[in-house]
Amino acid sequence: MRYYKLVVMKEKTQRQKLLNFGISTLSLGIFPLIWFLSQAILFRELTELISRNWLVVVGIIIGSTFIFLLFYGMNFFISLADRDSRESLEAKMFVGPSIFMIGLFLFYPALRTIYLSFQDRYGTSYNGFDNYMWAFSDPEMLVTIRNQIIWLVFVVTFVLIIGLVVGWLSDRLNKGEAFFKSVVFLPMAISAVGASAIFKFIYEYRPPPLTQIGIINGIRVSVDREGYVCANNKIIEGVNRVVGDENCLPPIGWLQQRDMSNLPFVQNLDLDNWFNSIIVNIPINTILLMVIMIWMFTGFAAVVFSAGIKAIPNEIMEAGQIDGASELRVFTSIIIPYIKSTIVVVGTYMVVTVLKAFDIIYVGTRGDLETNLLAVKMLDEFSKYRNIGRSATVAVLIFVCVFPIIWFTIKRERETIS
Amino acid sequence: MKKPLLVSFLLLTLVLGACGGGSLEGEEVTITGALIGVEQDLFRAAFDSFTEETGIIVSYTGSDNFEQEIQIQMESGDTPDFALWPQPGAVVDAAKRGYLIPMADLDIDVDDYKNNYSSYLVGLGEVDGVVYGGAASVNLKSLVWYQPEEFAARGYSVPETWDEMIALADQIVADGMNPFCFGMYSNGASGWLATDWMEDIMLRTGSGTDSYDKWVTNELAFTDPIVKNAATLLSQIMHTENYVVGGTDAIVSTFFGNAQDPMFSKDANGNPGCFMHRQASFITAFWPEGENQFAGSKTTVFPFPVIDASLPKAALGAGDMWGAFNDRDATKAVAEYMLSVGFFDSIAASPDNSRLSAHASYPAANYNSDLYKEFGQIVSDALSANAFRFDASDLMPPEVGAGSFWKEMMNLAVEGPGYVDTALDNIQKSWP
């Protein structure tokens, strides 16, 4: 008797499952699809038939009723399902459109970009792995990849280290902590374009007889040398001290220096020494551009870290101090392990931000003199060199670099939830 | 409450819609392009009389990012009626991809058009013998800016040949000053100034316009002795000690818009930072404040010196070209108007204008200033003599013209005269 009942129930669920499946494909799949297609066809025909002004009116009327009718229709089909499964179907009904929209505007372009990366410059014919061969052999592309790696390593490291130190120190302030933190956080409030423009003025160069308006060159040409008075086009003791005087330091176009060879101390180095040859080849312009990003994001990191440090229970810190741990020991053995997850989050965020870094290069140098990054290179290939295939390839490279980080973040998210 | 509002809204749109039919009256023609600021205002104003006459409303939208935007618009099929590209290469590119309407289909008499705008200019917008591009305006690049007073005060005379220019430069150096201003940094386009120098020299050496045209299509390779000679002459300017104010550092680091500033400032001895600055006609817009009202008097130009006297006097320039995306009647009318002589009148009359008509018989007297009258004369003379040539780097494939050519010129400036061969080799290798 009991056995029989169980079978009936099972049968019923299976039939129901089938019915529910039918209803959900109908309400979440077929119906919206037909509805969308009929809209698309309707408007395609209408554009040919009626004038633009009418089209706007029709668009507003049909478009606004469209969503209402879409949900009304879906709801109608769902109401055919039995009570138990209706709730989950209704939830799906609301999630569905957003998944569809993300698919339309994110997944489809992503797939299309990957497809285009195997196409020629017009995106019309297949050319195998040529674009990828180019990406890893073209000298300019290799410089771009080198820069991207330098940026990833240095910007992320410096933002984390300086952020940690500043966050820790600000936590130890007795007075004015809030003020200090808001000042440090301030660069985040400036757009990257604005920050780059500010720094561009700091690095500004004018040819020698002109007064230097960039602060670095202004200081540089004003440094007295071996008793000789130098100045930035100023009359000192009756003598006009001009920029470009042979006895004084010349100004340097900082963002145009791809190595150190213009700095006086490097000129006396013995270049056969391997260490010196590395020093000579340090790309000054890339470093100066990285400074802008470090300047912008350090405050953000510091504020996040300082919040993390605040959350450390006092008992643990006191226990450490009672056991005689030095400040450094407390920092490395208590604070860092305790806020490890915060460091990982900020680090992940920074890695993604650096991979997408665009504004600083675009405003700063636009990639000239070996300063390019992938995001700007992608745009250059598209608009400057008009090569759709290569542009898509660079986009795919960025995506491939970001992907492990997204995957890692999702995985970590799951672990925290479970 | 809501119903009357909706009804009136519907009525309004009905009225608007009704206006759209029938004659060309009220038809809208859209143009997008890279002209912004003052140039945008002037370009818009050029259609005022046309709109009055025909009732066709022409709306021009300029954008900093025009070249990216038009790519996307072409891909998606959402194009304006016309696009005004800053260089003809892009017109050819769009035409090859099948987006543009041939001029013949716009009811333009191609032979007339060639006569008016010189077959060379028209040829720049041609694909397989079919003309797609409409020549709009040009600027003049074969100019060297100088200050006559400073020349006169020191007894220098305006050089007419390259040798005279070098002799003058040597004399200026001997007098303890620097002859040239030269700065070619330009965000994302650094090096174009050196390619301009190369082009001017190419036009005046070898077999002049012939070897120039072959060079543009790479029939004459970058490694050819003629090109090498041009690069060597350029290197002579760049690398001879004290020729350029600030030396090679300044060449690479100075923003091209600031490059002429030393000419306008005096050093401790009251001498200007430099005496000669080879730059296009549009540079006056970048001069220090207050100086461009003296353009043509205090600071004026002499033509780029002759190198080989047996060649005709050539002029180098650049300019924009438009292409049409459809052949509506209104589009045809606008196309015809843009190719007429009168189109440029209101632009030429403006004191803010910095462009020149590409029409070979455009009366130079129409320009606002003496300087532009001179420019206009040089351009129309060169066009009539078929010796006007377009900026070669704009005509070469973008990998070269906007890529390796610029980049290697920057490297040449940094590395010195010994780098000439390597630079030309690298450019040649990058030719697709």
PDB file of N, CA, C and O in Angstrom, chain A residues 51 53-54 57 121-122 140 200 205-210 240 242 253 256 258 262 362-366 368-369 379 382-386 388, chain B residues 10 13-14 16-17 65 68 71 75 93 97 185-190 245-246 249-250 252-254 261-262 265 398-399 402-403 407 411:
ATOM      1  N   SER A  51       7.641  57.999 -41.800  1.00  0.00           N
ATOM      2  CA  SER A  51       8.714  58.974 -41.627  1.00  0.00           C
ATOM      3  C   SER A  51       9.318  58.859 -40.238  1.00  0.00           C
ATOM      4  O   SER A  51       8.764  58.240 -39.336  1.00  0.00           O
ATOM      5  N   ASN A  53       9.706  60.978 -37.810  1.00  0.00           N
ATOM      6  CA  ASN A  53       8.961  61.529 -36.675  1.00  0.00           C
ATOM      7  C   ASN A  53       7.886  60.560 -36.188  1.00  0.00           C
ATOM      8  O   ASN A  53       7.705  60.363 -34.992  1.00  0.00           O
ATOM      9  N   TRP A  54       7.205  59.967 -37.148  1.00  0.00           N
ATOM     10  CA  TRP A  54       6.194  58.981 -36.773  1.00  0.00           C
ATOM     11  C   TRP A  54       6.823  57.803 -36.069  1.00  0.00           C
ATOM     12  O   TRP A  54       6.268  57.266 -35.112  1.00  0.00           O
ATOM     13  N   VAL A  57       7.264  58.304 -32.429  1.00  0.00           N
ATOM     14  CA  VAL A  57       6.013  58.173 -31.673  1.00  0.00           C
ATOM     15  C   VAL A  57       5.643  56.699 -31.514  1.00  0.00           C
ATOM     16  O   VAL A  57       5.379  56.221 -30.407  1.00  0.00           O
ATOM     17  N   ARG A 121      42.043  42.641 -41.624  1.00  0.00           N
ATOM     18  CA  ARG A 121      41.896  44.008 -41.130  1.00  0.00           C
ATOM     19  C   ARG A 121      40.486  44.568 -41.309  1.00  0.00           C
ATOM     20  O   ARG A 121      40.082  45.473 -40.594  1.00  0.00           O
ATOM     21  N   TYR A 122      39.744  44.066 -42.271  1.00  0.00           N
ATOM     22  CA  TYR A 122      38.379  44.564 -42.442  1.00  0.00           C
ATOM     23  C   TYR A 122      37.357  43.698 -41.701  1.00  0.00           C
ATOM     24  O   TYR A 122      36.171  43.987 -41.717  1.00  0.00           O
ATOM     25  N   GLU A 140      56.501  46.755 -31.635  1.00  0.00           N
ATOM     26  CA  GLU A 140      55.706  47.714 -30.865  1.00  0.00           C
ATOM     27  C   GLU A 140      54.783  46.991 -29.883  1.00  0.00           C
ATOM     28  O   GLU A 140      54.569  47.418 -28.757  1.00  0.00           O
ATOM     29  N   LYS A 200      50.924  66.015 -16.226  1.00  0.00           N
ATOM     30  CA  LYS A 200      51.552  66.438 -17.471  1.00  0.00           C
ATOM     31  C   LYS A 200      52.159  67.822 -17.314  1.00  0.00           C
ATOM     32  O   LYS A 200      53.218  68.116 -17.851  1.00  0.00           O
ATOM     33  N   TYR A 205      57.770  70.253 -20.464  1.00  0.00           N
ATOM     34  CA  TYR A 205      59.059  70.661 -21.000  1.00  0.00           C
ATOM     35  C   TYR A 205      58.865  71.786 -21.999  1.00  0.00           C
ATOM     36  O   TYR A 205      57.916  71.771 -22.769  1.00  0.00           O
ATOM     37  N   ARG A 206      59.731  72.794 -21.954  1.00  0.00           N
ATOM     38  CA  ARG A 206      59.769  73.826 -22.985  1.00  0.00           C
ATOM     39  C   ARG A 206      61.197  73.900 -23.502  1.00  0.00           C
ATOM     40  O   ARG A 206      62.127  73.743 -22.718  1.00  0.00           O
ATOM     41  N   PRO A 207      61.384  74.164 -24.787  1.00  0.00           N
ATOM     42  CA  PRO A 207      62.763  74.252 -25.285  1.00  0.00           C
ATOM     43  C   PRO A 207      63.512  75.380 -24.584  1.00  0.00           C
ATOM     44  O   PRO A 207      62.917  76.398 -24.227  1.00  0.00           O
ATOM     45  N   PRO A 208      64.817  75.223 -24.373  1.00  0.00           N
ATOM     46  CA  PRO A 208      65.617  76.000 -23.446  1.00  0.00           C
ATOM     47  C   PRO A 208      65.436  77.503 -23.281  1.00  0.00           C
ATOM     48  O   PRO A 208      65.276  77.894 -22.138  1.00  0.00           O
ATOM     49  N   PRO A 209      65.408  78.357 -24.297  1.00  0.00           N
ATOM     50  CA  PRO A 209      65.381  79.765 -23.871  1.00  0.00           C
ATOM     51  C   PRO A 209      64.086  80.121 -23.140  1.00  0.00           C
ATOM     52  O   PRO A 209      63.997  81.164 -22.507  1.00  0.00           O
ATOM     53  N   LEU A 210      63.082  79.262 -23.226  1.00  0.00           N
ATOM     54  CA  LEU A 210      61.784  79.579 -22.622  1.00  0.00           C
ATOM     55  C   LEU A 210      61.782  79.266 -21.139  1.00  0.00           C
ATOM     56  O   LEU A 210      62.472  78.356 -20.678  1.00  0.00           O
ATOM     57  N   ASN A 240      70.988  88.382 -16.104  1.00  0.00           N
ATOM     58  CA  ASN A 240      69.840  87.576 -16.517  1.00  0.00           C
ATOM     59  C   ASN A 240      70.259  86.110 -16.587  1.00  0.00           C
ATOM     60  O   ASN A 240      71.061  85.720 -17.435  1.00  0.00           O
ATOM     61  N   VAL A 242      69.508  82.740 -17.684  1.00  0.00           N
ATOM     62  CA  VAL A 242      68.555  82.144 -18.622  1.00  0.00           C
ATOM     63  C   VAL A 242      68.620  80.626 -18.600  1.00  0.00           C
ATOM     64  O   VAL A 242      69.626  80.024 -18.252  1.00  0.00           O
ATOM     65  N   GLY A 253      62.659  66.637 -21.252  1.00  0.00           N
ATOM     66  CA  GLY A 253      61.281  66.260 -21.569  1.00  0.00           C
ATOM     67  C   GLY A 253      61.001  64.920 -20.916  1.00  0.00           C
ATOM     68  O   GLY A 253      61.293  63.880 -21.493  1.00  0.00           O
ATOM     69  N   GLN A 256      59.235  62.054 -22.492  1.00  0.00           N
ATOM     70  CA  GLN A 256      59.796  61.598 -23.761  1.00  0.00           C
ATOM     71  C   GLN A 256      61.078  60.789 -23.566  1.00  0.00           C
ATOM     72  O   GLN A 256      61.737  60.436 -24.518  1.00  0.00           O
ATOM     73  N   ARG A 258      62.756  57.497 -22.891  1.00  0.00           N
ATOM     74  CA  ARG A 258      62.462  56.070 -22.748  1.00  0.00           C
ATOM     75  C   ARG A 258      63.597  55.322 -22.070  1.00  0.00           C
ATOM     76  O   ARG A 258      63.527  54.128 -21.850  1.00  0.00           O
ATOM     77  N   ASN A 262      69.774  60.419 -20.683  1.00  0.00           N
ATOM     78  CA  ASN A 262      69.902  61.877 -20.621  1.00  0.00           C
ATOM     79  C   ASN A 262      70.241  62.405 -19.236  1.00  0.00           C
ATOM     80  O   ASN A 262      70.421  63.599 -19.059  1.00  0.00           O
ATOM     81  N   TYR A 362      46.402  57.650 -22.482  1.00  0.00           N
ATOM     82  CA  TYR A 362      45.732  58.377 -23.565  1.00  0.00           C
ATOM     83  C   TYR A 362      45.993  59.870 -23.441  1.00  0.00           C
ATOM     84  O   TYR A 362      46.275  60.544 -24.419  1.00  0.00           O
ATOM     85  N   VAL A 363      45.922  60.378 -22.221  1.00  0.00           N
ATOM     86  CA  VAL A 363      46.147  61.812 -22.018  1.00  0.00           C
ATOM     87  C   VAL A 363      47.634  62.123 -21.935  1.00  0.00           C
ATOM     88  O   VAL A 363      48.104  63.105 -22.488  1.00  0.00           O
ATOM     89  N   GLY A 364      48.376  61.255 -21.275  1.00  0.00           N
ATOM     90  CA  GLY A 364      49.778  61.528 -20.992  1.00  0.00           C
ATOM     91  C   GLY A 364      50.656  61.540 -22.232  1.00  0.00           C
ATOM     92  O   GLY A 364      51.301  62.534 -22.545  1.00  0.00           O
ATOM     93  N   THR A 365      50.693  60.421 -22.946  1.00  0.00           N
ATOM     94  CA  THR A 365      51.592  60.338 -24.100  1.00  0.00           C
ATOM     95  C   THR A 365      50.912  59.745 -25.322  1.00  0.00           C
ATOM     96  O   THR A 365      51.486  59.743 -26.393  1.00  0.00           O
ATOM     97  N   ARG A 366      49.719  59.200 -25.144  1.00  0.00           N
ATOM     98  CA  ARG A 366      49.027  58.504 -26.230  1.00  0.00           C
ATOM     99  C   ARG A 366      49.910  57.389 -26.804  1.00  0.00           C
ATOM    100  O   ARG A 366      49.863  57.079 -27.982  1.00  0.00           O
ATOM    101  N   ASP A 368      53.122  57.229 -27.237  1.00  0.00           N
ATOM    102  CA  ASP A 368      54.348  57.549 -27.955  1.00  0.00           C
ATOM    103  C   ASP A 368      55.573  57.162 -27.149  1.00  0.00           C
ATOM    104  O   ASP A 368      55.528  57.085 -25.925  1.00  0.00           O
ATOM    105  N   LEU A 369      56.680  56.951 -27.844  1.00  0.00           N
ATOM    106  CA  LEU A 369      57.967  56.682 -27.222  1.00  0.00           C
ATOM    107  C   LEU A 369      57.897  55.533 -26.218  1.00  0.00           C
ATOM    108  O   LEU A 369      58.327  55.644 -25.083  1.00  0.00           O
ATOM    109  N   LEU A 379      42.698  50.519 -29.066  1.00  0.00           N
ATOM    110  CA  LEU A 379      42.040  51.627 -29.758  1.00  0.00           C
ATOM    111  C   LEU A 379      42.865  52.092 -30.960  1.00  0.00           C
ATOM    112  O   LEU A 379      42.309  52.382 -32.023  1.00  0.00           O
ATOM    113  N   PHE A 382      42.403  49.977 -33.879  1.00  0.00           N
ATOM    114  CA  PHE A 382      41.075  50.139 -34.471  1.00  0.00           C
ATOM    115  C   PHE A 382      40.963  51.441 -35.250  1.00  0.00           C
ATOM    116  O   PHE A 382      40.594  51.448 -36.418  1.00  0.00           O
ATOM    117  N   SER A 383      41.328  52.554 -34.606  1.00  0.00           N
ATOM    118  CA  SER A 383      41.040  53.833 -35.255  1.00  0.00           C
ATOM    119  C   SER A 383      42.232  54.403 -36.006  1.00  0.00           C
ATOM    120  O   SER A 383      42.053  55.042 -37.027  1.00  0.00           O
ATOM    121  N   LYS A 384      43.455  54.171 -35.521  1.00  0.00           N
ATOM    122  CA  LYS A 384      44.611  54.776 -36.168  1.00  0.00           C
ATOM    123  C   LYS A 384      45.060  53.924 -37.352  1.00  0.00           C
ATOM    124  O   LYS A 384      45.259  54.428 -38.442  1.00  0.00           O
ATOM    125  N   TYR A 385      45.207  52.636 -37.111  1.00  0.00           N
ATOM    126  CA  TYR A 385      45.687  51.761 -38.179  1.00  0.00           C
ATOM    127  C   TYR A 385      44.545  51.063 -38.906  1.00  0.00           C
ATOM    128  O   TYR A 385      44.758  50.308 -39.835  1.00  0.00           O
ATOM    129  N   ARG A 386      43.306  51.287 -38.441  1.00  0.00           N
ATOM    130  CA  ARG A 386      42.108  50.741 -39.075  1.00  0.00           C
ATOM    131  C   ARG A 386      42.221  49.232 -39.342  1.00  0.00           C
ATOM    132  O   ARG A 386      41.985  48.753 -40.436  1.00  0.00           O
ATOM    133  N   ILE A 388      40.718  45.968 -37.848  1.00  0.00           N
ATOM    134  CA  ILE A 388      39.737  45.420 -36.914  1.00  0.00           C
ATOM    135  C   ILE A 388      40.232  44.114 -36.300  1.00  0.00           C
ATOM    136  O   ILE A 388      40.094  43.883 -35.099  1.00  0.00           O
TER     137      ILE A 388
ATOM    138  N   LEU B  10       0.477  63.693 -30.400  1.00  0.00           N
ATOM    139  CA  LEU B  10       0.335  62.970 -31.667  1.00  0.00           C
ATOM    140  C   LEU B  10       0.157  63.945 -32.831  1.00  0.00           C
ATOM    141  O   LEU B  10       0.764  63.791 -33.886  1.00  0.00           O
ATOM    142  N   THR B  13       3.436  65.621 -33.778  1.00  0.00           N
ATOM    143  CA  THR B  13       4.325  64.768 -34.561  1.00  0.00           C
ATOM    144  C   THR B  13       3.776  64.554 -35.961  1.00  0.00           C
ATOM    145  O   THR B  13       4.529  64.406 -36.912  1.00  0.00           O
ATOM    146  N   LEU B  14       2.437  64.567 -36.070  1.00  0.00           N
ATOM    147  CA  LEU B  14       1.819  64.422 -37.389  1.00  0.00           C
ATOM    148  C   LEU B  14       2.226  65.589 -38.280  1.00  0.00           C
ATOM    149  O   LEU B  14       2.632  65.421 -39.426  1.00  0.00           O
ATOM    150  N   LEU B  16       4.842  67.551 -37.875  1.00  0.00           N
ATOM    151  CA  LEU B  16       6.272  67.445 -38.162  1.00  0.00           C
ATOM    152  C   LEU B  16       6.529  66.440 -39.264  1.00  0.00           C
ATOM    153  O   LEU B  16       7.335  66.646 -40.159  1.00  0.00           O
ATOM    154  N   GLY B  17       5.810  65.341 -39.184  1.00  0.00           N
ATOM    155  CA  GLY B  17       5.987  64.275 -40.160  1.00  0.00           C
ATOM    156  C   GLY B  17       5.568  64.730 -41.546  1.00  0.00           C
ATOM    157  O   GLY B  17       6.220  64.422 -42.535  1.00  0.00           O
ATOM    158  N   ASN B  65      36.608  62.793 -31.760  1.00  0.00           N
ATOM    159  CA  ASN B  65      36.791  61.370 -32.024  1.00  0.00           C
ATOM    160  C   ASN B  65      36.111  60.928 -33.297  1.00  0.00           C
ATOM    161  O   ASN B  65      35.697  59.783 -33.429  1.00  0.00           O
ATOM    162  N   GLN B  68      37.016  57.562 -35.036  1.00  0.00           N
ATOM    163  CA  GLN B  68      36.520  56.333 -34.413  1.00  0.00           C
ATOM    164  C   GLN B  68      35.020  56.190 -34.633  1.00  0.00           C
ATOM    165  O   GLN B  68      34.528  55.130 -34.965  1.00  0.00           O
ATOM    166  N   GLN B  71      33.864  55.076 -38.028  1.00  0.00           N
ATOM    167  CA  GLN B  71      34.110  53.648 -38.241  1.00  0.00           C
ATOM    168  C   GLN B  71      32.945  52.827 -37.711  1.00  0.00           C
ATOM    169  O   GLN B  71      32.438  51.921 -38.368  1.00  0.00           O
ATOM    170  N   GLU B  75      30.161  50.591 -39.751  1.00  0.00           N
ATOM    171  CA  GLU B  75      29.963  49.177 -39.433  1.00  0.00           C
ATOM    172  C   GLU B  75      28.495  48.884 -39.157  1.00  0.00           C
ATOM    173  O   GLU B  75      27.965  47.854 -39.556  1.00  0.00           O
ATOM    174  N   ASP B  93      39.568  54.252 -48.210  1.00  0.00           N
ATOM    175  CA  ASP B  93      39.322  53.091 -47.368  1.00  0.00           C
ATOM    176  C   ASP B  93      37.823  52.785 -47.276  1.00  0.00           C
ATOM    177  O   ASP B  93      37.393  51.649 -47.470  1.00  0.00           O
ATOM    178  N   ARG B  97      35.492  49.630 -49.055  1.00  0.00           N
ATOM    179  CA  ARG B  97      34.607  48.757 -48.294  1.00  0.00           C
ATOM    180  C   ARG B  97      33.165  48.917 -48.739  1.00  0.00           C
ATOM    181  O   ARG B  97      32.258  48.317 -48.146  1.00  0.00           O
ATOM    182  N   TYR B 185      57.040  66.736 -30.916  1.00  0.00           N
ATOM    183  CA  TYR B 185      56.235  65.885 -30.045  1.00  0.00           C
ATOM    184  C   TYR B 185      54.767  66.224 -30.264  1.00  0.00           C
ATOM    185  O   TYR B 185      54.375  67.378 -30.405  1.00  0.00           O
ATOM    186  N   SER B 186      53.944  65.182 -30.339  1.00  0.00           N
ATOM    187  CA  SER B 186      52.526  65.392 -30.574  1.00  0.00           C
ATOM    188  C   SER B 186      51.844  64.125 -30.090  1.00  0.00           C
ATOM    189  O   SER B 186      52.068  63.070 -30.650  1.00  0.00           O
ATOM    190  N   ASN B 187      51.081  64.260 -29.029  1.00  0.00           N
ATOM    191  CA  ASN B 187      50.443  63.087 -28.432  1.00  0.00           C
ATOM    192  C   ASN B 187      49.933  62.083 -29.459  1.00  0.00           C
ATOM    193  O   ASN B 187      48.957  62.339 -30.129  1.00  0.00           O
ATOM    194  N   GLY B 188      50.564  60.943 -29.539  1.00  0.00           N
ATOM    195  CA  GLY B 188      50.076  59.889 -30.420  1.00  0.00           C
ATOM    196  C   GLY B 188      50.437  60.076 -31.868  1.00  0.00           C
ATOM    197  O   GLY B 188      50.182  59.195 -32.675  1.00  0.00           O
ATOM    198  N   ALA B 189      51.009  61.220 -32.235  1.00  0.00           N
ATOM    199  CA  ALA B 189      51.357  61.450 -33.628  1.00  0.00           C
ATOM    200  C   ALA B 189      52.764  61.998 -33.707  1.00  0.00           C
ATOM    201  O   ALA B 189      53.136  62.597 -34.706  1.00  0.00           O
ATOM    202  N   SER B 190      53.555  61.811 -32.662  1.00  0.00           N
ATOM    203  CA  SER B 190      54.905  62.369 -32.616  1.00  0.00           C
ATOM    204  C   SER B 190      55.687  61.920 -33.832  1.00  0.00           C
ATOM    205  O   SER B 190      55.680  60.748 -34.177  1.00  0.00           O
ATOM    206  N   VAL B 245      67.539  74.914 -31.788  1.00  0.00           N
ATOM    207  CA  VAL B 245      67.591  75.405 -30.420  1.00  0.00           C
ATOM    208  C   VAL B 245      67.205  74.280 -29.458  1.00  0.00           C
ATOM    209  O   VAL B 245      66.200  73.617 -29.652  1.00  0.00           O
ATOM    210  N   GLY B 246      68.066  74.017 -28.474  1.00  0.00           N
ATOM    211  CA  GLY B 246      67.799  72.942 -27.527  1.00  0.00           C
ATOM    212  C   GLY B 246      68.320  71.587 -27.976  1.00  0.00           C
ATOM    213  O   GLY B 246      68.249  70.622 -27.229  1.00  0.00           O
ATOM    214  N   ASP B 249      67.316  66.844 -27.984  1.00  0.00           N
ATOM    215  CA  ASP B 249      66.370  66.698 -26.859  1.00  0.00           C
ATOM    216  C   ASP B 249      65.120  67.515 -27.122  1.00  0.00           C
ATOM    217  O   ASP B 249      63.998  67.056 -26.928  1.00  0.00           O
ATOM    218  N   ALA B 250      65.345  68.758 -27.576  1.00  0.00           N
ATOM    219  CA  ALA B 250      64.214  69.647 -27.818  1.00  0.00           C
ATOM    220  C   ALA B 250      63.379  69.140 -28.986  1.00  0.00           C
ATOM    221  O   ALA B 250      62.150  69.227 -28.963  1.00  0.00           O
ATOM    222  N   VAL B 252      62.745  66.121 -29.904  1.00  0.00           N
ATOM    223  CA  VAL B 252      61.897  65.006 -29.503  1.00  0.00           C
ATOM    224  C   VAL B 252      60.875  65.425 -28.449  1.00  0.00           C
ATOM    225  O   VAL B 252      59.755  64.926 -28.435  1.00  0.00           O
ATOM    226  N   SER B 253      61.265  66.345 -27.566  1.00  0.00           N
ATOM    227  CA  SER B 253      60.425  66.620 -26.399  1.00  0.00           C
ATOM    228  C   SER B 253      59.480  67.795 -26.558  1.00  0.00           C
ATOM    229  O   SER B 253      58.523  67.916 -25.809  1.00  0.00           O
ATOM    230  N   THR B 254      59.739  68.687 -27.514  1.00  0.00           N
ATOM    231  CA  THR B 254      58.915  69.887 -27.599  1.00  0.00           C
ATOM    232  C   THR B 254      57.614  69.590 -28.321  1.00  0.00           C
ATOM    233  O   THR B 254      57.616  69.044 -29.423  1.00  0.00           O
ATOM    234  N   ASP B 261      57.859  78.914 -30.133  1.00  0.00           N
ATOM    235  CA  ASP B 261      57.926  79.912 -29.065  1.00  0.00           C
ATOM    236  C   ASP B 261      59.299  80.562 -28.882  1.00  0.00           C
ATOM    237  O   ASP B 261      59.364  81.776 -28.636  1.00  0.00           O
ATOM    238  N   PRO B 262      60.422  79.802 -29.003  1.00  0.00           N
ATOM    239  CA  PRO B 262      61.718  80.475 -28.847  1.00  0.00           C
ATOM    240  C   PRO B 262      61.910  81.627 -29.829  1.00  0.00           C
ATOM    241  O   PRO B 262      62.603  82.606 -29.514  1.00  0.00           O
ATOM    242  N   SER B 265      60.760  84.747 -28.198  1.00  0.00           N
ATOM    243  CA  SER B 265      61.323  85.198 -26.923  1.00  0.00           C
ATOM    244  C   SER B 265      62.805  85.513 -27.109  1.00  0.00           C
ATOM    245  O   SER B 265      63.465  84.944 -27.963  1.00  0.00           O
ATOM    246  N   PRO B 398      48.233  53.191 -43.188  1.00  0.00           N
ATOM    247  CA  PRO B 398      48.377  53.741 -41.830  1.00  0.00           C
ATOM    248  C   PRO B 398      49.483  53.090 -41.007  1.00  0.00           C
ATOM    249  O   PRO B 398      50.071  53.759 -40.169  1.00  0.00           O
ATOM    250  N   GLU B 399      49.788  51.825 -41.272  1.00  0.00           N
ATOM    251  CA  GLU B 399      50.875  51.183 -40.499  1.00  0.00           C
ATOM    252  C   GLU B 399      52.185  51.931 -40.715  1.00  0.00           C
ATOM    253  O   GLU B 399      53.042  51.969 -39.853  1.00  0.00           O
ATOM    254  N   ALA B 402      51.133  56.451 -40.363  1.00  0.00           N
ATOM    255  CA  ALA B 402      50.818  56.894 -39.005  1.00  0.00           C
ATOM    256  C   ALA B 402      51.524  56.006 -37.997  1.00  0.00           C
ATOM    257  O   ALA B 402      51.259  56.061 -36.812  1.00  0.00           O
ATOM    258  N   GLY B 403      52.407  55.154 -38.487  1.00  0.00           N
ATOM    259  CA  GLY B 403      53.077  54.216 -37.581  1.00  0.00           C
ATOM    260  C   GLY B 403      54.573  54.318 -37.704  1.00  0.00           C
ATOM    261  O   GLY B 403      55.192  55.212 -37.142  1.00  0.00           O
ATOM    262  N   LYS B 407      57.425  56.907 -36.167  1.00  0.00           N
ATOM    263  CA  LYS B 407      58.224  56.357 -35.069  1.00  0.00           C
ATOM    264  C   LYS B 407      59.712  56.390 -35.409  1.00  0.00           C
ATOM    265  O   LYS B 407      60.527  56.787 -34.587  1.00  0.00           O
ATOM    266  N   ASN B 411      63.045  58.130 -33.744  1.00  0.00           N
ATOM    267  CA  ASN B 411      64.278  57.416 -33.437  1.00  0.00           C
ATOM    268  C   ASN B 411      65.474  58.072 -34.116  1.00  0.00           C
ATOM    269  O   ASN B 411      66.549  58.188 -33.525  1.00  0.00           O
TER     270      ASN B 411
END
